Amino acid sequence: MPSSKLERFDKVDFDFKTVHGQPLTTSILIPKGLQSKPRQTYPTIVNWHGGGFVIGDRLYEGWLPAWLLDVSLKNSAIFVAPDYRLMPEASASDILDDVRDFWHWLHDTLPTLTTDWNAVPDLGRLACTGQSAGSYLAVQSALLFPELSQIKVLASMGGSLNTDIPECRIPGPRIILGKTPPPPAKAASTVRKYVKAIQPQTVRTSGDVMEMWNFLTCVLQQASLARWLGAEKKDELDVIKVLEKAQTLPPIWLLHGTQDSVVPPLCSTGFVERMKQIHPDVPLLLSLQPGDHGFEASRDGAEAWIQEGVQFIQKYWP
């Protein structure tokens, strides 16, 4: 077994943006051996990481499916993994600003940085994927910035897309990934204490999963994400409202665990229902499979439903 899911890639990091002196970084993962070949362009995958908009980072391997990296390797595709500002230090609008600025950087600046590379990202052959909160960012990339991102196909895994549902908006005791968060009163106090301690202009682009997991469960139980997303009262933060105004979107594969205790399956199925009404001609594959949140990261890719999803992606990419 590889010691790291990433050891079959060469990695190059670039800062695509700086906010209050804090760089936001993207990693370019190039399958080993491609740089030693004659100069050529290769298809590209952009992946947005999950973590409830609160924890994780661009290369946190615990939530990064090995089979998705295998798709990259088998297609000689360059894998691009950006960071973004995290809540509650950042607002939802801040995060979408980061997403927009990343796509500007990818198409405008990255080509100027790879002029001496032998393995060059082909940004005309681009798939976009995301897990959990990252699915929200992947789908928003296509909906809000279609001409800027130029995405050919999307894959959403456990995506927080249709969030105007009681499970996301009403606080209450929950079981999250088999464990009980602190009691509601203590959870609410934990969230308030953290938010109160945030210093002005604090920028955070990563959160240790072990150290901050208790805080995230408090955030989830108290429905804080829904309040943070809705606090600005901007339609562009609501995926369904953006979907209703969008002219179109790329083909999309949505994968969700039927026992998801973090992001209810209705977040994906509700999106699919509305999408079929508004954009009935856009190719769509919905995979509902037994499993809790993030279960896809522990699968090896041999499952029939993963093979079906990969085949769906490969109809439109590379």
mmCIF file of C-alpha atoms in Angstrom:
data_model
loop_
_atom_site.group_PDB
_atom_site.id
_atom_site.type_symbol
_atom_site.label_atom_id
_atom_site.label_comp_id
_atom_site.label_asym_id
_atom_site.label_seq_id
_atom_site.Cartn_x
_atom_site.Cartn_y
_atom_site.Cartn_z
ATOM 1 C CA MET A 1 0.000 0.000 0.000
ATOM 2 C CA PRO A 2 1.303 3.481 -0.822
ATOM 3 C CA SER A 3 2.294 5.500 2.246
ATOM 4 C CA SER A 4 0.519 8.479 0.678
ATOM 5 C CA LYS A 5 -2.231 8.717 -1.904
ATOM 6 C CA LEU A 6 -0.166 11.435 -3.548
ATOM 7 C CA GLU A 7 3.171 9.654 -3.946
ATOM 8 C CA ARG A 8 2.481 8.819 -7.593
ATOM 9 C CA PHE A 9 2.433 12.530 -8.450
ATOM 10 C CA ASP A 10 4.948 15.337 -8.686
ATOM 11 C CA LYS A 11 3.668 18.374 -6.795
ATOM 12 C CA VAL A 12 4.112 22.065 -7.496
ATOM 13 C CA ASP A 13 2.529 24.729 -5.279
ATOM 14 C CA PHE A 14 1.525 28.231 -6.333
ATOM 15 C CA ASP A 15 -0.080 31.055 -4.409
ATOM 16 C CA PHE A 16 -3.026 32.283 -6.471
ATOM 17 C CA LYS A 17 -4.095 35.064 -4.122
ATOM 18 C CA THR A 18 -3.073 36.876 -0.934
ATOM 19 C CA VAL A 19 -5.523 38.252 1.644
ATOM 20 C CA HIS A 20 -4.275 40.334 4.586
ATOM 21 C CA GLY A 21 -0.815 38.885 4.069
ATOM 22 C CA GLN A 22 -2.033 35.285 4.035
ATOM 23 C CA PRO A 23 -1.443 33.385 0.772
ATOM 24 C CA LEU A 24 -4.072 31.095 -0.699
ATOM 25 C CA THR A 25 -2.329 28.166 -2.331
ATOM 26 C CA THR A 26 -3.159 25.664 -5.022
ATOM 27 C CA SER A 27 -1.290 22.415 -5.590
ATOM 28 C CA ILE A 28 -0.665 21.107 -9.095
ATOM 29 C CA LEU A 29 -0.284 17.305 -9.060
ATOM 30 C CA ILE A 30 1.337 15.892 -12.190
ATOM 31 C CA PRO A 31 1.429 12.105 -12.707
ATOM 32 C CA LYS A 32 5.035 11.008 -12.335
ATOM 33 C CA GLY A 33 6.831 10.576 -15.627
ATOM 34 C CA LEU A 34 4.849 13.084 -17.659
ATOM 35 C CA GLN A 35 7.437 15.843 -17.246
ATOM 36 C CA SER A 36 10.120 13.607 -18.729
ATOM 37 C CA LYS A 37 8.146 13.141 -21.951
ATOM 38 C CA PRO A 38 8.122 15.559 -24.906
ATOM 39 C CA ARG A 39 6.086 18.709 -24.279
ATOM 40 C CA GLN A 40 2.359 18.040 -24.451
ATOM 41 C CA THR A 41 -0.919 19.261 -22.994
ATOM 42 C CA TYR A 42 -2.923 17.017 -20.673
ATOM 43 C CA PRO A 43 -6.516 17.079 -19.419
ATOM 44 C CA THR A 44 -7.130 18.671 -16.046
ATOM 45 C CA ILE A 45 -9.190 17.950 -12.934
ATOM 46 C CA VAL A 46 -9.893 20.703 -10.404
ATOM 47 C CA ASN A 47 -10.954 19.345 -7.018
ATOM 48 C CA TRP A 48 -12.441 21.390 -4.163
ATOM 49 C CA HIS A 49 -11.916 19.873 -0.727
ATOM 50 C CA GLY A 50 -14.602 19.312 1.889
ATOM 51 C CA GLY A 51 -14.709 19.970 5.617
ATOM 52 C CA GLY A 52 -17.965 21.790 6.256
ATOM 53 C CA PHE A 53 -16.376 25.081 5.139
ATOM 54 C CA VAL A 54 -14.583 24.936 8.522
ATOM 55 C CA ILE A 55 -11.826 22.296 8.526
ATOM 56 C CA GLY A 56 -9.530 20.383 6.174
ATOM 57 C CA ASP A 57 -7.348 21.696 3.374
ATOM 58 C CA ARG A 58 -6.635 21.148 -0.285
ATOM 59 C CA LEU A 59 -4.610 17.944 0.132
ATOM 60 C CA TYR A 60 -6.152 16.375 3.240
ATOM 61 C CA GLU A 61 -5.953 12.720 2.241
ATOM 62 C CA GLY A 62 -8.607 11.414 4.631
ATOM 63 C CA TRP A 63 -11.389 12.733 2.405
ATOM 64 C CA LEU A 64 -9.656 12.493 -0.964
ATOM 65 C CA PRO A 65 -10.845 9.359 -2.801
ATOM 66 C CA ALA A 66 -7.955 7.270 -4.080
ATOM 67 C CA TRP A 67 -10.104 6.180 -7.017
ATOM 68 C CA LEU A 68 -10.475 9.817 -8.093
ATOM 69 C CA LEU A 69 -6.702 10.114 -8.178
ATOM 70 C CA ASP A 70 -6.667 6.856 -10.162
ATOM 71 C CA VAL A 71 -8.954 8.513 -12.717
ATOM 72 C CA SER A 72 -6.356 11.255 -12.999
ATOM 73 C CA LEU A 73 -3.514 8.777 -13.433
ATOM 74 C CA LYS A 74 -5.318 6.551 -15.948
ATOM 75 C CA ASN A 75 -6.160 9.557 -18.099
ATOM 76 C CA SER A 76 -2.736 11.212 -17.676
ATOM 77 C CA ALA A 77 -4.626 14.140 -16.193
ATOM 78 C CA ILE A 78 -3.166 16.947 -14.115
ATOM 79 C CA PHE A 79 -4.897 17.286 -10.742
ATOM 80 C CA VAL A 80 -5.351 20.790 -9.366
ATOM 81 C CA ALA A 81 -6.299 21.300 -5.701
ATOM 82 C CA PRO A 82 -6.957 24.859 -4.449
ATOM 83 C CA ASP A 83 -7.429 26.137 -0.916
ATOM 84 C CA TYR A 84 -10.017 28.746 0.040
ATOM 85 C CA ARG A 85 -10.738 30.792 3.132
ATOM 86 C CA LEU A 86 -12.610 28.941 5.856
ATOM 87 C CA MET A 87 -15.506 29.889 8.085
ATOM 88 C CA PRO A 88 -16.252 31.405 10.493
ATOM 89 C CA GLU A 89 -13.256 33.696 9.985
ATOM 90 C CA ALA A 90 -14.431 34.169 6.388
ATOM 91 C CA SER A 91 -17.918 34.806 5.097
ATOM 92 C CA ALA A 92 -19.629 32.809 2.376
ATOM 93 C CA SER A 93 -19.092 35.742 -0.009
ATOM 94 C CA ASP A 94 -15.377 35.712 0.835
ATOM 95 C CA ILE A 95 -15.210 32.052 -0.145
ATOM 96 C CA LEU A 96 -16.984 32.618 -3.449
ATOM 97 C CA ASP A 97 -14.597 35.506 -4.116
ATOM 98 C CA ASP A 98 -11.745 33.037 -3.650
ATOM 99 C CA VAL A 99 -13.389 30.596 -6.056
ATOM 100 C CA ARG A 100 -13.810 33.305 -8.709
ATOM 101 C CA ASP A 101 -10.252 34.548 -8.231
ATOM 102 C CA PHE A 102 -8.907 30.997 -8.489
ATOM 103 C CA TRP A 103 -10.569 30.495 -11.864
ATOM 104 C CA HIS A 104 -9.167 33.825 -13.073
ATOM 105 C CA TRP A 105 -5.695 32.755 -11.942
ATOM 106 C CA LEU A 106 -6.013 29.291 -13.468
ATOM 107 C CA HIS A 107 -6.884 30.552 -16.932
ATOM 108 C CA ASP A 108 -4.959 33.844 -16.984
ATOM 109 C CA THR A 109 -1.839 33.292 -14.878
ATOM 110 C CA LEU A 110 -1.061 29.570 -14.714
ATOM 111 C CA PRO A 111 -0.322 29.341 -18.473
ATOM 112 C CA THR A 112 2.386 31.980 -18.013
ATOM 113 C CA LEU A 113 3.972 29.884 -15.251
ATOM 114 C CA THR A 114 4.147 26.644 -17.241
ATOM 115 C CA THR A 115 5.898 27.831 -20.396
ATOM 116 C CA ASP A 116 8.913 25.628 -19.629
ATOM 117 C CA TRP A 117 6.910 22.598 -18.480
ATOM 118 C CA ASN A 118 6.711 19.453 -20.588
ATOM 119 C CA ALA A 119 3.384 18.450 -18.990
ATOM 120 C CA VAL A 120 1.051 21.403 -19.511
ATOM 121 C CA PRO A 121 -2.525 21.583 -18.170
ATOM 122 C CA ASP A 122 -5.036 21.675 -21.010
ATOM 123 C CA LEU A 123 -7.616 24.071 -19.593
ATOM 124 C CA GLY A 124 -9.959 23.371 -22.477
ATOM 125 C CA ARG A 125 -10.394 19.820 -21.152
ATOM 126 C CA LEU A 126 -11.387 20.445 -17.574
ATOM 127 C CA ALA A 127 -13.434 18.374 -15.120
ATOM 128 C CA CYS A 128 -14.406 19.778 -11.729
ATOM 129 C CA THR A 129 -15.043 17.658 -8.641
ATOM 130 C CA GLY A 130 -15.724 18.253 -4.979
ATOM 131 C CA GLN A 131 -16.542 16.524 -1.734
ATOM 132 C CA SER A 132 -19.131 17.869 0.741
ATOM 133 C CA ALA A 133 -18.554 21.633 1.027
ATOM 134 C CA GLY A 134 -16.246 21.262 -1.961
ATOM 135 C CA SER A 135 -19.198 19.998 -3.995
ATOM 136 C CA TYR A 136 -20.969 23.283 -3.283
ATOM 137 C CA LEU A 137 -17.913 25.128 -4.618
ATOM 138 C CA ALA A 138 -17.615 22.881 -7.679
ATOM 139 C CA VAL A 139 -21.269 23.357 -8.624
ATOM 140 C CA GLN A 140 -21.139 27.093 -7.883
ATOM 141 C CA SER A 141 -18.056 27.322 -10.108
ATOM 142 C CA ALA A 142 -20.151 26.101 -13.025
ATOM 143 C CA LEU A 143 -23.300 28.054 -12.158
ATOM 144 C CA LEU A 144 -21.851 31.438 -11.186
ATOM 145 C CA PHE A 145 -18.744 31.478 -13.400
ATOM 146 C CA PRO A 146 -19.520 29.325 -16.445
ATOM 147 C CA GLU A 147 -17.483 31.310 -18.996
ATOM 148 C CA LEU A 148 -14.647 31.829 -16.548
ATOM 149 C CA SER A 149 -14.331 28.227 -15.325
ATOM 150 C CA GLN A 150 -15.028 26.466 -18.673
ATOM 151 C CA ILE A 151 -15.955 23.211 -16.918
ATOM 152 C CA LYS A 152 -16.843 20.266 -19.177
ATOM 153 C CA VAL A 153 -18.254 17.929 -16.510
ATOM 154 C CA LEU A 154 -18.964 18.005 -12.754
ATOM 155 C CA ALA A 155 -18.843 15.403 -9.997
ATOM 156 C CA SER A 156 -20.461 16.158 -6.633
ATOM 157 C CA MET A 157 -19.884 13.840 -3.667
ATOM 158 C CA GLY A 158 -22.030 14.337 -0.577
ATOM 159 C CA GLY A 159 -22.755 17.856 -1.743
ATOM 160 C CA SER A 160 -24.419 20.531 0.377
ATOM 161 C CA LEU A 161 -26.525 21.815 -2.522
ATOM 162 C CA ASN A 162 -30.198 21.979 -1.528
ATOM 163 C CA THR A 163 -29.837 23.312 2.017
ATOM 164 C CA ASP A 164 -33.211 24.989 2.528
ATOM 165 C CA ILE A 165 -34.473 21.987 4.490
ATOM 166 C CA PRO A 166 -35.212 21.517 8.195
ATOM 167 C CA GLU A 167 -32.288 19.143 8.716
ATOM 168 C CA CYS A 168 -29.881 21.939 7.745
ATOM 169 C CA ARG A 169 -31.678 24.917 9.273
ATOM 170 C CA ILE A 170 -33.114 23.774 12.603
ATOM 171 C CA PRO A 171 -30.719 23.193 15.553
ATOM 172 C CA GLY A 172 -31.192 20.058 17.583
ATOM 173 C CA PRO A 173 -29.465 16.951 18.976
ATOM 174 C CA ARG A 174 -27.864 14.853 16.263
ATOM 175 C CA ILE A 175 -25.732 11.776 15.772
ATOM 176 C CA ILE A 176 -22.840 12.714 13.495
ATOM 177 C CA LEU A 177 -20.789 9.892 11.987
ATOM 178 C CA GLY A 178 -21.931 7.611 14.808
ATOM 179 C CA LYS A 179 -21.055 9.970 17.641
ATOM 180 C CA THR A 180 -23.031 12.443 19.720
ATOM 181 C CA PRO A 181 -21.837 16.072 19.757
ATOM 182 C CA PRO A 182 -21.905 18.059 23.005
ATOM 183 C CA PRO A 183 -25.392 18.877 24.340
ATOM 184 C CA PRO A 184 -27.059 21.741 22.425
ATOM 185 C CA ALA A 185 -26.467 24.384 25.117
ATOM 186 C CA LYS A 186 -22.784 23.511 25.365
ATOM 187 C CA ALA A 187 -22.476 23.269 21.570
ATOM 188 C CA ALA A 188 -24.011 26.716 21.143
ATOM 189 C CA SER A 189 -21.643 28.111 23.758
ATOM 190 C CA THR A 190 -18.659 26.514 22.017
ATOM 191 C CA VAL A 191 -19.567 28.152 18.708
ATOM 192 C CA ARG A 192 -20.198 31.561 20.291
ATOM 193 C CA LYS A 193 -16.914 31.440 22.186
ATOM 194 C CA TYR A 194 -14.943 30.595 19.045
ATOM 195 C CA VAL A 195 -16.585 33.321 16.965
ATOM 196 C CA LYS A 196 -16.129 35.928 19.695
ATOM 197 C CA ALA A 197 -12.385 35.201 19.840
ATOM 198 C CA ILE A 198 -11.788 35.802 16.116
ATOM 199 C CA GLN A 199 -9.474 38.748 15.563
ATOM 200 C CA PRO A 200 -10.148 41.233 12.729
ATOM 201 C CA GLN A 201 -8.578 40.332 9.356
ATOM 202 C CA THR A 202 -7.889 36.750 10.469
ATOM 203 C CA VAL A 203 -7.461 34.487 7.448
ATOM 204 C CA ARG A 204 -7.510 30.708 7.859
ATOM 205 C CA THR A 205 -7.188 28.270 4.946
ATOM 206 C CA SER A 206 -6.786 25.021 6.852
ATOM 207 C CA GLY A 207 -8.163 23.421 9.971
ATOM 208 C CA ASP A 208 -6.714 20.374 11.684
ATOM 209 C CA VAL A 209 -9.393 17.706 11.415
ATOM 210 C CA MET A 210 -8.620 16.100 14.771
ATOM 211 C CA GLU A 211 -8.208 19.335 16.718
ATOM 212 C CA MET A 212 -11.262 21.070 15.247
ATOM 213 C CA TRP A 213 -13.640 18.134 14.830
ATOM 214 C CA ASN A 214 -15.492 18.841 18.080
ATOM 215 C CA PHE A 215 -16.028 22.447 16.979
ATOM 216 C CA LEU A 216 -17.353 21.342 13.589
ATOM 217 C CA THR A 217 -19.853 18.948 15.178
ATOM 218 C CA CYS A 218 -21.086 21.830 17.321
ATOM 219 C CA VAL A 219 -21.446 23.976 14.205
ATOM 220 C CA LEU A 220 -23.407 21.236 12.443
ATOM 221 C CA GLN A 221 -25.680 20.457 15.381
ATOM 222 C CA GLN A 222 -26.520 24.125 15.932
ATOM 223 C CA ALA A 223 -27.208 24.674 12.201
ATOM 224 C CA SER A 224 -24.644 27.471 12.254
ATOM 225 C CA LEU A 225 -23.628 26.903 8.630
ATOM 226 C CA ALA A 226 -27.123 27.662 7.412
ATOM 227 C CA ARG A 227 -27.154 30.886 9.431
ATOM 228 C CA TRP A 228 -23.697 31.900 8.212
ATOM 229 C CA LEU A 229 -24.663 31.185 4.597
ATOM 230 C CA GLY A 230 -27.954 33.039 4.960
ATOM 231 C CA ALA A 231 -26.711 35.970 7.025
ATOM 232 C CA GLU A 232 -25.717 38.001 3.971
ATOM 233 C CA LYS A 233 -29.117 37.502 2.314
ATOM 234 C CA LYS A 234 -27.575 37.106 -1.128
ATOM 235 C CA ASP A 235 -29.265 34.869 -3.696
ATOM 236 C CA GLU A 236 -25.869 33.924 -5.151
ATOM 237 C CA LEU A 237 -25.078 31.966 -1.984
ATOM 238 C CA ASP A 238 -28.092 29.680 -2.496
ATOM 239 C CA VAL A 239 -27.312 26.992 -5.080
ATOM 240 C CA ILE A 240 -30.966 26.374 -5.912
ATOM 241 C CA LYS A 241 -31.648 30.065 -6.547
ATOM 242 C CA VAL A 242 -28.541 30.269 -8.725
ATOM 243 C CA LEU A 243 -29.625 27.118 -10.569
ATOM 244 C CA GLU A 244 -33.013 28.686 -11.293
ATOM 245 C CA LYS A 245 -31.345 31.670 -12.994
ATOM 246 C CA ALA A 246 -28.583 29.766 -14.793
ATOM 247 C CA GLN A 247 -28.774 29.362 -18.569
ATOM 248 C CA THR A 248 -27.307 25.888 -18.371
ATOM 249 C CA LEU A 249 -24.689 23.801 -16.577
ATOM 250 C CA PRO A 250 -22.322 20.976 -17.513
ATOM 251 C CA PRO A 251 -23.218 17.295 -17.250
ATOM 252 C CA ILE A 252 -23.116 16.295 -13.595
ATOM 253 C CA TRP A 253 -22.652 13.119 -11.563
ATOM 254 C CA LEU A 254 -24.003 13.371 -8.019
ATOM 255 C CA LEU A 255 -22.996 10.768 -5.452
ATOM 256 C CA HIS A 256 -24.527 10.642 -1.970
ATOM 257 C CA GLY A 257 -24.652 8.190 0.924
ATOM 258 C CA THR A 258 -28.164 7.217 1.960
ATOM 259 C CA GLN A 259 -27.132 7.224 5.644
ATOM 260 C CA ASP A 260 -25.313 10.568 5.446
ATOM 261 C CA SER A 261 -25.476 12.091 8.945
ATOM 262 C CA VAL A 262 -23.662 15.307 8.035
ATOM 263 C CA VAL A 263 -25.237 16.381 4.742
ATOM 264 C CA PRO A 264 -28.691 14.769 4.310
ATOM 265 C CA PRO A 265 -29.241 12.979 0.986
ATOM 266 C CA LEU A 266 -32.059 15.457 0.309
ATOM 267 C CA CYS A 267 -29.333 18.038 -0.314
ATOM 268 C CA SER A 268 -28.523 16.145 -3.524
ATOM 269 C CA THR A 269 -31.915 14.672 -4.405
ATOM 270 C CA GLY A 270 -33.630 18.047 -3.954
ATOM 271 C CA PHE A 271 -31.074 19.613 -6.291
ATOM 272 C CA VAL A 272 -31.667 16.852 -8.847
ATOM 273 C CA GLU A 273 -35.439 17.293 -8.688
ATOM 274 C CA ARG A 274 -35.175 21.034 -9.314
ATOM 275 C CA MET A 275 -32.525 20.566 -11.995
ATOM 276 C CA LYS A 276 -34.748 18.168 -13.932
ATOM 277 C CA GLN A 277 -37.487 20.795 -13.905
ATOM 278 C CA ILE A 278 -35.279 23.688 -15.011
ATOM 279 C CA HIS A 279 -32.625 22.005 -17.180
ATOM 280 C CA PRO A 280 -34.156 18.692 -18.302
ATOM 281 C CA ASP A 281 -31.710 18.290 -21.177
ATOM 282 C CA VAL A 282 -28.522 18.455 -19.105
ATOM 283 C CA PRO A 283 -27.032 14.952 -18.705
ATOM 284 C CA LEU A 284 -27.296 13.769 -15.115
ATOM 285 C CA LEU A 285 -26.345 10.703 -13.100
ATOM 286 C CA LEU A 286 -27.497 10.306 -9.488
ATOM 287 C CA SER A 287 -25.827 7.576 -7.422
ATOM 288 C CA LEU A 288 -27.439 6.932 -4.033
ATOM 289 C CA GLN A 289 -25.474 4.284 -2.176
ATOM 290 C CA PRO A 290 -25.478 2.886 1.387
ATOM 291 C CA GLY A 291 -22.993 4.806 3.504
ATOM 292 C CA ASP A 292 -22.415 7.750 5.801
ATOM 293 C CA HIS A 293 -20.800 11.053 4.930
ATOM 294 C CA GLY A 294 -17.542 10.728 3.024
ATOM 295 C CA PHE A 295 -17.919 6.975 2.553
ATOM 296 C CA GLU A 296 -16.694 7.244 -1.033
ATOM 297 C CA ALA A 297 -13.180 8.104 0.181
ATOM 298 C CA SER A 298 -12.784 4.593 1.617
ATOM 299 C CA ARG A 299 -13.810 2.767 -1.562
ATOM 300 C CA ASP A 300 -11.218 1.350 -3.942
ATOM 301 C CA GLY A 301 -13.000 2.168 -7.188
ATOM 302 C CA ALA A 302 -13.928 -1.395 -8.135
ATOM 303 C CA GLU A 303 -17.571 -0.864 -7.159
ATOM 304 C CA ALA A 304 -20.009 -0.932 -10.071
ATOM 305 C CA TRP A 305 -21.525 2.433 -9.132
ATOM 306 C CA ILE A 306 -18.107 4.109 -9.153
ATOM 307 C CA GLN A 307 -17.322 2.534 -12.512
ATOM 308 C CA GLU A 308 -20.662 3.820 -13.808
ATOM 309 C CA GLY A 309 -19.875 7.312 -12.523
ATOM 310 C CA VAL A 310 -16.400 7.335 -14.053
ATOM 311 C CA GLN A 311 -17.824 6.167 -17.380
ATOM 312 C CA PHE A 312 -20.349 9.011 -17.184
ATOM 313 C CA ILE A 313 -17.537 11.524 -16.646
ATOM 314 C CA GLN A 314 -15.545 10.074 -19.530
ATOM 315 C CA LYS A 315 -18.411 10.676 -21.951
ATOM 316 C CA TYR A 316 -17.634 14.393 -21.689
ATOM 317 C CA TRP A 317 -13.997 14.432 -20.571
ATOM 318 C CA PRO A 318 -11.098 14.201 -21.335
#
